[in-house]
Amino acid sequence: MKYKSQKVAYWFFALSMLLLVLQITYGFIMGFARMGMDGLHEWIPFNTARSTHINLLVVWLLSGFMGAAYYIIPEESETELWSTKWAYVQLISLALVGVITIIGFHYNFWAVFGWEAIEGRKFLEIPRQLDWLVAGNVILFLVILLMTMIKGKKTTTTSLVLFGGLVAAALLYLPGMITFDSQVYDSFFRWWVVHLWVEGVWELIMGGMLAFLLIKLTGVDREVIEKWLYVVVGLTFLSGILGTGHHYYYIGVNNIWLIVGGIFSALEPLAFLAMALWAVNMYRKGEKKHPNKTAILWTLGSAIVSFLGAGVLGLAHTLPQTNLYTHGTLVTAMHGHLAFWGAYAMIVMAMIMYVLPNLTGRKLYDTGRSRAAFWLANLGMFSMTTAFGVAGVAQVYMERIMKVDFGQVQNQLQVHFLVLIIGATIFTIGITLYIIDFLKYGLPNDEALES
Amino acid sequence: MLSKKQAQVFFLGGTAVTFLIFIMLTIYSLGEAQDQSNAEALTASAVRGKEIWEKNNCMGCHTLFGEGGYYAPELTKVVERKGEAIIKAILMSPVAWNPTGQRQMVAYEMTEAEAQDVVEFFKWCGNVDLNGFDNLVSPLAKKDQ
C-alpha cells in the first residue's frame, strides 16, 4: 500500500465477509423452507429470513464498496485519508446499523418506543428511525472521501466516477424514505431506489472499481481505460434510467412504460456486454505480468458473469410480453442471484484479492486454494441459478398457463430446491476457501507500506 | 477515433437527456388523468390496511402486483378468489394457516378491525388496472381456461 490510512479498508472488507457468511446462512434457511423443511418457523419465519438475507446482501456489498473507496481514493488522490479516526467511527456505526436492524427483524424491541421493527418493503425493510442513522453514516463517509479528494494532489476520472456513483447512491436512498398511502406510488418510487441503484449508479461504482483494477493489473495506459469507462457508464445510464420502466409494466401505472421499459431495458445488456469486452480487451492488450492472478481472475470473472447474469438473464424476461407471465415468479430470483453475484459480489471479491497482499505484505496470491475458491463459488452460483430458472419456468407453466393452485405448484417444485441446496453447498465451499485465504493473509501492517 | 473528452460528453449528455425524459414520463404517468388505481377510492381503512401489510412484512412471503417473496400466493385479486370471510379468519386465527401441510403462515392474531383494514386494502388493490396482469391472476382468468 502507498498510504497508511488505506488500512481502514481491511476492516470494511472483514465486515463484508462476516455479513456474507450470515447472508448465506439465511439463504440455507430459506432454501430448506422452500423444500418444506421449515423447522425454524417459530423463531425465524420465512419473511424474516428473506428480509435478513437481502438486507445483509445490501449491507455487505455497501461495506465492500466503502472499503474499496477507502483504498482507491487515497491512492488515486495521492494523499492520506482526510481522517482515519472518522473512517473507523463510520465503520462502527455501519456495523451497528446492521446489527440493530437484524436483531430488530427477529425481535421487535422497537415496540417499546412505539416504532416498527421493519418497513415491509422489499429491499428497503430497514425501519425509518434507522434510515436516518444510515443517512448520517453515508454523509460522514462521503465527507471523508470528498475532503481526501480536495486535499489530494490529483483528481482522476476513476476516482470521480467512483465518488459520483457513491454520491448518487446516497441521494437515491431518499425517494425510498417518502411515505405514500397508495401501493402504486409506493411501488413506483421504491424502484427509484432499488432499480436506479442496481441497474444505474451501482454500475458507476462497479465501473470505477473495475477501472482501478484494470489500471493496476493490466498495465494498460490509464487514459485508454478511463476513456472506455466513460463509454461503459454512458451506455449504462442511457439504457438503465429509462429501463426502470420494466418494473412499471404491471404495478398500476400508464402502459406507456410497456413501450419505454421494453425498448430501453432490452438495451441494458449492451452496457454489460461493453463492460465485459472492455475488461477482456484491456487484459489482452496488457503485459500480463502482474503476479496476482487471483485478482485478475475475479476481475475478469466479474465483468463476464455480470454480462451473463444481469445482461443475458435480465433480457430473458424483460420484454413485456414475456414478463406478463414471469413477473412475480422464481424467474426473477434466477436473474437476481447471478446478476448480484457477477456485478457486485465478484467485483468486491476481486478488490479484496487485489488489496490484501498490498495491505499485509504477504504475497499469497495464485494458490490452488484461491483458484478453487473462484471456480467452486461460480459453479455453485451457476447451479443455483439453473435451479431457480428451471423452477421458475415450471412455475410459470403450471401456475400462469395451466392455472394450478399456488400451493400445489410449490409442492411440485420442491425437487428443484434440492438442486438449489446442492448448488448452494458447492458455493459455500468456494466461499469458505475464499475466507480461509482472507484469514491467511492476516492483519494489515505498516511493513507493507511501499517506500 | 473517440477521444476521452468525447466519451465524457457522451456519458454526461446521455445521462442528462435520459434522466430528463424519465422525469417527464414520471410526471405524465402519475398525473391525475392517467390514474389507473382509482386513487379517489382509497379509504382511511385501506390506508391502515397498507400500514398493517408493511409492518408485518407480508411482502416477505406473498406477492402483490407481482412484487414480493414468491413463497406464498399472489394477493392482487385475493378477495375475489377467497372472499372476505376466509381472509379475515386467516388473519385473526391464533393457529398458523397451513393449507398444503408444508408452508405455514405466521399466526398474526389480528383484531377484527385490523383484519377488516387489510381486506379493504386488498379490495382497493384488486381494483387497480395492472395492464393485463390483474386478468392473469384473477379468478375470471381461471374460468376462461
PDB file of N, CA, C and O in Angstrom, chain A residues 394-434:
ATOM      1  N   ALA A 394     -41.048 -23.782 -14.740  1.00  0.00           N
ATOM      2  CA  ALA A 394     -42.086 -24.764 -14.378  1.00  0.00           C
ATOM      3  C   ALA A 394     -43.241 -24.062 -13.656  1.00  0.00           C
ATOM      4  O   ALA A 394     -44.418 -24.364 -13.906  1.00  0.00           O
ATOM      5  N   GLN A 395     -42.898 -23.116 -12.783  1.00  0.00           N
ATOM      6  CA  GLN A 395     -43.939 -22.370 -12.055  1.00  0.00           C
ATOM      7  C   GLN A 395     -44.809 -21.573 -13.021  1.00  0.00           C
ATOM      8  O   GLN A 395     -46.045 -21.584 -12.914  1.00  0.00           O
ATOM      9  N   VAL A 396     -44.168 -20.902 -13.970  1.00  0.00           N
ATOM     10  CA  VAL A 396     -44.918 -20.101 -14.949  1.00  0.00           C
ATOM     11  C   VAL A 396     -45.899 -21.000 -15.702  1.00  0.00           C
ATOM     12  O   VAL A 396     -47.072 -20.674 -15.860  1.00  0.00           O
ATOM     13  N   TYR A 397     -45.392 -22.147 -16.149  1.00  0.00           N
ATOM     14  CA  TYR A 397     -46.251 -23.041 -16.941  1.00  0.00           C
ATOM     15  C   TYR A 397     -47.436 -23.548 -16.116  1.00  0.00           C
ATOM     16  O   TYR A 397     -48.582 -23.449 -16.532  1.00  0.00           O
ATOM     17  N   MET A 398     -47.125 -24.066 -14.920  1.00  0.00           N
ATOM     18  CA  MET A 398     -48.212 -24.673 -14.118  1.00  0.00           C
ATOM     19  C   MET A 398     -49.173 -23.624 -13.573  1.00  0.00           C
ATOM     20  O   MET A 398     -50.385 -23.784 -13.657  1.00  0.00           O
ATOM     21  N   GLU A 399     -48.594 -22.541 -13.032  1.00  0.00           N
ATOM     22  CA  GLU A 399     -49.441 -21.571 -12.326  1.00  0.00           C
ATOM     23  C   GLU A 399     -50.115 -20.583 -13.272  1.00  0.00           C
ATOM     24  O   GLU A 399     -51.301 -20.310 -13.161  1.00  0.00           O
ATOM     25  N   ARG A 400     -49.344 -20.057 -14.204  1.00  0.00           N
ATOM     26  CA  ARG A 400     -49.865 -18.988 -15.056  1.00  0.00           C
ATOM     27  C   ARG A 400     -50.559 -19.515 -16.309  1.00  0.00           C
ATOM     28  O   ARG A 400     -51.445 -18.870 -16.844  1.00  0.00           O
ATOM     29  N   ILE A 401     -50.127 -20.679 -16.829  1.00  0.00           N
ATOM     30  CA  ILE A 401     -50.739 -21.222 -18.049  1.00  0.00           C
ATOM     31  C   ILE A 401     -51.803 -22.265 -17.700  1.00  0.00           C
ATOM     32  O   ILE A 401     -52.940 -22.186 -18.144  1.00  0.00           O
ATOM     33  N   MET A 402     -51.402 -23.249 -16.862  1.00  0.00           N
ATOM     34  CA  MET A 402     -52.335 -24.339 -16.539  1.00  0.00           C
ATOM     35  C   MET A 402     -53.270 -23.989 -15.382  1.00  0.00           C
ATOM     36  O   MET A 402     -54.193 -24.751 -15.083  1.00  0.00           O
ATOM     37  N   LYS A 403     -53.002 -22.857 -14.714  1.00  0.00           N
ATOM     38  CA  LYS A 403     -53.862 -22.367 -13.616  1.00  0.00           C
ATOM     39  C   LYS A 403     -53.954 -23.333 -12.430  1.00  0.00           C
ATOM     40  O   LYS A 403     -54.994 -23.463 -11.788  1.00  0.00           O
ATOM     41  N   VAL A 404     -52.852 -24.036 -12.169  1.00  0.00           N
ATOM     42  CA  VAL A 404     -52.801 -24.899 -10.978  1.00  0.00           C
ATOM     43  C   VAL A 404     -52.612 -23.991  -9.762  1.00  0.00           C
ATOM     44  O   VAL A 404     -51.920 -22.974  -9.847  1.00  0.00           O
ATOM     45  N   ASP A 405     -53.217 -24.356  -8.630  1.00  0.00           N
ATOM     46  CA  ASP A 405     -53.114 -23.508  -7.438  1.00  0.00           C
ATOM     47  C   ASP A 405     -51.667 -23.341  -6.975  1.00  0.00           C
ATOM     48  O   ASP A 405     -50.853 -24.268  -7.074  1.00  0.00           O
ATOM     49  N   PHE A 406     -51.403 -22.185  -6.410  1.00  0.00           N
ATOM     50  CA  PHE A 406     -50.043 -21.820  -5.989  1.00  0.00           C
ATOM     51  C   PHE A 406     -49.408 -22.902  -5.111  1.00  0.00           C
ATOM     52  O   PHE A 406     -48.278 -23.330  -5.343  1.00  0.00           O
ATOM     53  N   GLY A 407     -50.133 -23.311  -4.061  1.00  0.00           N
ATOM     54  CA  GLY A 407     -49.580 -24.265  -3.090  1.00  0.00           C
ATOM     55  C   GLY A 407     -49.206 -25.586  -3.733  1.00  0.00           C
ATOM     56  O   GLY A 407     -48.136 -26.144  -3.448  1.00  0.00           O
ATOM     57  N   GLN A 408     -50.072 -26.072  -4.623  1.00  0.00           N
ATOM     58  CA  GLN A 408     -49.792 -27.339  -5.308  1.00  0.00           C
ATOM     59  C   GLN A 408     -48.554 -27.210  -6.193  1.00  0.00           C
ATOM     60  O   GLN A 408     -47.728 -28.107  -6.255  1.00  0.00           O
ATOM     61  N   VAL A 409     -48.459 -26.073  -6.870  1.00  0.00           N
ATOM     62  CA  VAL A 409     -47.299 -25.837  -7.735  1.00  0.00           C
ATOM     63  C   VAL A 409     -46.018 -25.852  -6.904  1.00  0.00           C
ATOM     64  O   VAL A 409     -45.030 -26.509  -7.255  1.00  0.00           O
ATOM     65  N   GLN A 410     -46.054 -25.158  -5.772  1.00  0.00           N
ATOM     66  CA  GLN A 410     -44.851 -25.069  -4.946  1.00  0.00           C
ATOM     67  C   GLN A 410     -44.429 -26.444  -4.431  1.00  0.00           C
ATOM     68  O   GLN A 410     -43.232 -26.733  -4.335  1.00  0.00           O
ATOM     69  N   ASN A 411     -45.409 -27.289  -4.116  1.00  0.00           N
ATOM     70  CA  ASN A 411     -45.055 -28.651  -3.688  1.00  0.00           C
ATOM     71  C   ASN A 411     -44.360 -29.416  -4.817  1.00  0.00           C
ATOM     72  O   ASN A 411     -43.438 -30.186  -4.593  1.00  0.00           O
ATOM     73  N   GLN A 412     -44.835 -29.175  -6.056  1.00  0.00           N
ATOM     74  CA  GLN A 412     -44.215 -29.832  -7.214  1.00  0.00           C
ATOM     75  C   GLN A 412     -42.777 -29.350  -7.448  1.00  0.00           C
ATOM     76  O   GLN A 412     -41.966 -30.048  -8.033  1.00  0.00           O
ATOM     77  N   LEU A 413     -42.502 -28.125  -7.000  1.00  0.00           N
ATOM     78  CA  LEU A 413     -41.192 -27.521  -7.289  1.00  0.00           C
ATOM     79  C   LEU A 413     -40.118 -27.897  -6.264  1.00  0.00           C
ATOM     80  O   LEU A 413     -38.954 -27.523  -6.424  1.00  0.00           O
ATOM     81  N   GLN A 414     -40.502 -28.633  -5.228  1.00  0.00           N
ATOM     82  CA  GLN A 414     -39.552 -28.876  -4.131  1.00  0.00           C
ATOM     83  C   GLN A 414     -38.252 -29.538  -4.580  1.00  0.00           C
ATOM     84  O   GLN A 414     -37.183 -29.237  -4.052  1.00  0.00           O
ATOM     85  N   VAL A 415     -38.357 -30.405  -5.589  1.00  0.00           N
ATOM     86  CA  VAL A 415     -37.156 -31.108  -6.047  1.00  0.00           C
ATOM     87  C   VAL A 415     -36.103 -30.124  -6.583  1.00  0.00           C
ATOM     88  O   VAL A 415     -34.900 -30.329  -6.450  1.00  0.00           O
ATOM     89  N   HIS A 416     -36.596 -29.040  -7.177  1.00  0.00           N
ATOM     90  CA  HIS A 416     -35.653 -28.047  -7.716  1.00  0.00           C
ATOM     91  C   HIS A 416     -34.890 -27.345  -6.594  1.00  0.00           C
ATOM     92  O   HIS A 416     -33.783 -26.875  -6.785  1.00  0.00           O
ATOM     93  N   PHE A 417     -35.527 -27.290  -5.429  1.00  0.00           N
ATOM     94  CA  PHE A 417     -34.833 -26.656  -4.305  1.00  0.00           C
ATOM     95  C   PHE A 417     -33.794 -27.586  -3.680  1.00  0.00           C
ATOM     96  O   PHE A 417     -32.863 -27.119  -3.035  1.00  0.00           O
ATOM     97  N   LEU A 418     -33.954 -28.873  -3.925  1.00  0.00           N
ATOM     98  CA  LEU A 418     -32.885 -29.798  -3.529  1.00  0.00           C
ATOM     99  C   LEU A 418     -31.644 -29.493  -4.374  1.00  0.00           C
ATOM    100  O   LEU A 418     -30.521 -29.419  -3.862  1.00  0.00           O
ATOM    101  N   VAL A 419     -31.871 -29.289  -5.681  1.00  0.00           N
ATOM    102  CA  VAL A 419     -30.752 -28.933  -6.571  1.00  0.00           C
ATOM    103  C   VAL A 419     -30.158 -27.591  -6.112  1.00  0.00           C
ATOM    104  O   VAL A 419     -28.941 -27.414  -6.085  1.00  0.00           O
ATOM    105  N   LEU A 420     -31.039 -26.670  -5.728  1.00  0.00           N
ATOM    106  CA  LEU A 420     -30.583 -25.364  -5.249  1.00  0.00           C
ATOM    107  C   LEU A 420     -29.679 -25.523  -4.027  1.00  0.00           C
ATOM    108  O   LEU A 420     -28.615 -24.907  -3.927  1.00  0.00           O
ATOM    109  N   ILE A 421     -30.094 -26.389  -3.100  1.00  0.00           N
ATOM    110  CA  ILE A 421     -29.313 -26.603  -1.871  1.00  0.00           C
ATOM    111  C   ILE A 421     -27.953 -27.216  -2.214  1.00  0.00           C
ATOM    112  O   ILE A 421     -26.931 -26.838  -1.637  1.00  0.00           O
ATOM    113  N   ILE A 422     -27.941 -28.143  -3.182  1.00  0.00           N
ATOM    114  CA  ILE A 422     -26.660 -28.752  -3.582  1.00  0.00           C
ATOM    115  C   ILE A 422     -25.747 -27.672  -4.178  1.00  0.00           C
ATOM    116  O   ILE A 422     -24.569 -27.565  -3.841  1.00  0.00           O
ATOM    117  N   GLY A 423     -26.337 -26.848  -5.062  1.00  0.00           N
ATOM    118  CA  GLY A 423     -25.568 -25.736  -5.644  1.00  0.00           C
ATOM    119  C   GLY A 423     -25.068 -24.789  -4.572  1.00  0.00           C
ATOM    120  O   GLY A 423     -23.906 -24.352  -4.597  1.00  0.00           O
ATOM    121  N   ALA A 424     -25.922 -24.497  -3.605  1.00  0.00           N
ATOM    122  CA  ALA A 424     -25.561 -23.570  -2.532  1.00  0.00           C
ATOM    123  C   ALA A 424     -24.437 -24.150  -1.676  1.00  0.00           C
ATOM    124  O   ALA A 424     -23.584 -23.407  -1.162  1.00  0.00           O
ATOM    125  N   THR A 425     -24.427 -25.491  -1.543  1.00  0.00           N
ATOM    126  CA  THR A 425     -23.366 -26.138  -0.757  1.00  0.00           C
ATOM    127  C   THR A 425     -22.016 -25.981  -1.473  1.00  0.00           C
ATOM    128  O   THR A 425     -20.998 -25.664  -0.846  1.00  0.00           O
ATOM    129  N   ILE A 426     -22.025 -26.201  -2.798  1.00  0.00           N
ATOM    130  CA  ILE A 426     -20.786 -26.029  -3.581  1.00  0.00           C
ATOM    131  C   ILE A 426     -20.323 -24.568  -3.473  1.00  0.00           C
ATOM    132  O   ILE A 426     -19.142 -24.276  -3.260  1.00  0.00           O
ATOM    133  N   PHE A 427     -21.293 -23.664  -3.592  1.00  0.00           N
ATOM    134  CA  PHE A 427     -20.998 -22.222  -3.478  1.00  0.00           C
ATOM    135  C   PHE A 427     -20.361 -21.914  -2.118  1.00  0.00           C
ATOM    136  O   PHE A 427     -19.352 -21.209  -2.029  1.00  0.00           O
ATOM    137  N   THR A 428     -20.934 -22.500  -1.079  1.00  0.00           N
ATOM    138  CA  THR A 428     -20.450 -22.241   0.278  1.00  0.00           C
ATOM    139  C   THR A 428     -19.029 -22.770   0.468  1.00  0.00           C
ATOM    140  O   THR A 428     -18.215 -22.132   1.158  1.00  0.00           O
ATOM    141  N   ILE A 429     -18.734 -23.920  -0.155  1.00  0.00           N
ATOM    142  CA  ILE A 429     -17.363 -24.454  -0.055  1.00  0.00           C
ATOM    143  C   ILE A 429     -16.395 -23.439  -0.687  1.00  0.00           C
ATOM    144  O   ILE A 429     -15.333 -23.130  -0.144  1.00  0.00           O
ATOM    145  N   GLY A 430     -16.792 -22.911  -1.853  1.00  0.00           N
ATOM    146  CA  GLY A 430     -15.955 -21.896  -2.518  1.00  0.00           C
ATOM    147  C   GLY A 430     -15.752 -20.674  -1.646  1.00  0.00           C
ATOM    148  O   GLY A 430     -14.624 -20.172  -1.496  1.00  0.00           O
ATOM    149  N   ILE A 431     -16.819 -20.197  -1.042  1.00  0.00           N
ATOM    150  CA  ILE A 431     -16.725 -19.002  -0.188  1.00  0.00           C
ATOM    151  C   ILE A 431     -15.884 -19.297   1.056  1.00  0.00           C
ATOM    152  O   ILE A 431     -15.105 -18.455   1.511  1.00  0.00           O
ATOM    153  N   THR A 432     -16.023 -20.521   1.579  1.00  0.00           N
ATOM    154  CA  THR A 432     -15.220 -20.903   2.757  1.00  0.00           C
ATOM    155  C   THR A 432     -13.728 -20.847   2.412  1.00  0.00           C
ATOM    156  O   THR A 432     -12.918 -20.311   3.182  1.00  0.00           O
ATOM    157  N   LEU A 433     -13.368 -21.384   1.245  1.00  0.00           N
ATOM    158  CA  LEU A 433     -11.957 -21.351   0.823  1.00  0.00           C
ATOM    159  C   LEU A 433     -11.489 -19.902   0.661  1.00  0.00           C
ATOM    160  O   LEU A 433     -10.360 -19.546   1.020  1.00  0.00           O
ATOM    161  N   TYR A 434     -12.382 -19.070   0.119  1.00  0.00           N
ATOM    162  CA  TYR A 434     -12.047 -17.649  -0.074  1.00  0.00           C
ATOM    163  C   TYR A 434     -11.778 -16.992   1.286  1.00  0.00           C
ATOM    164  O   TYR A 434     -10.810 -16.240   1.459  1.00  0.00           O
TER     165      TYR A 434
END
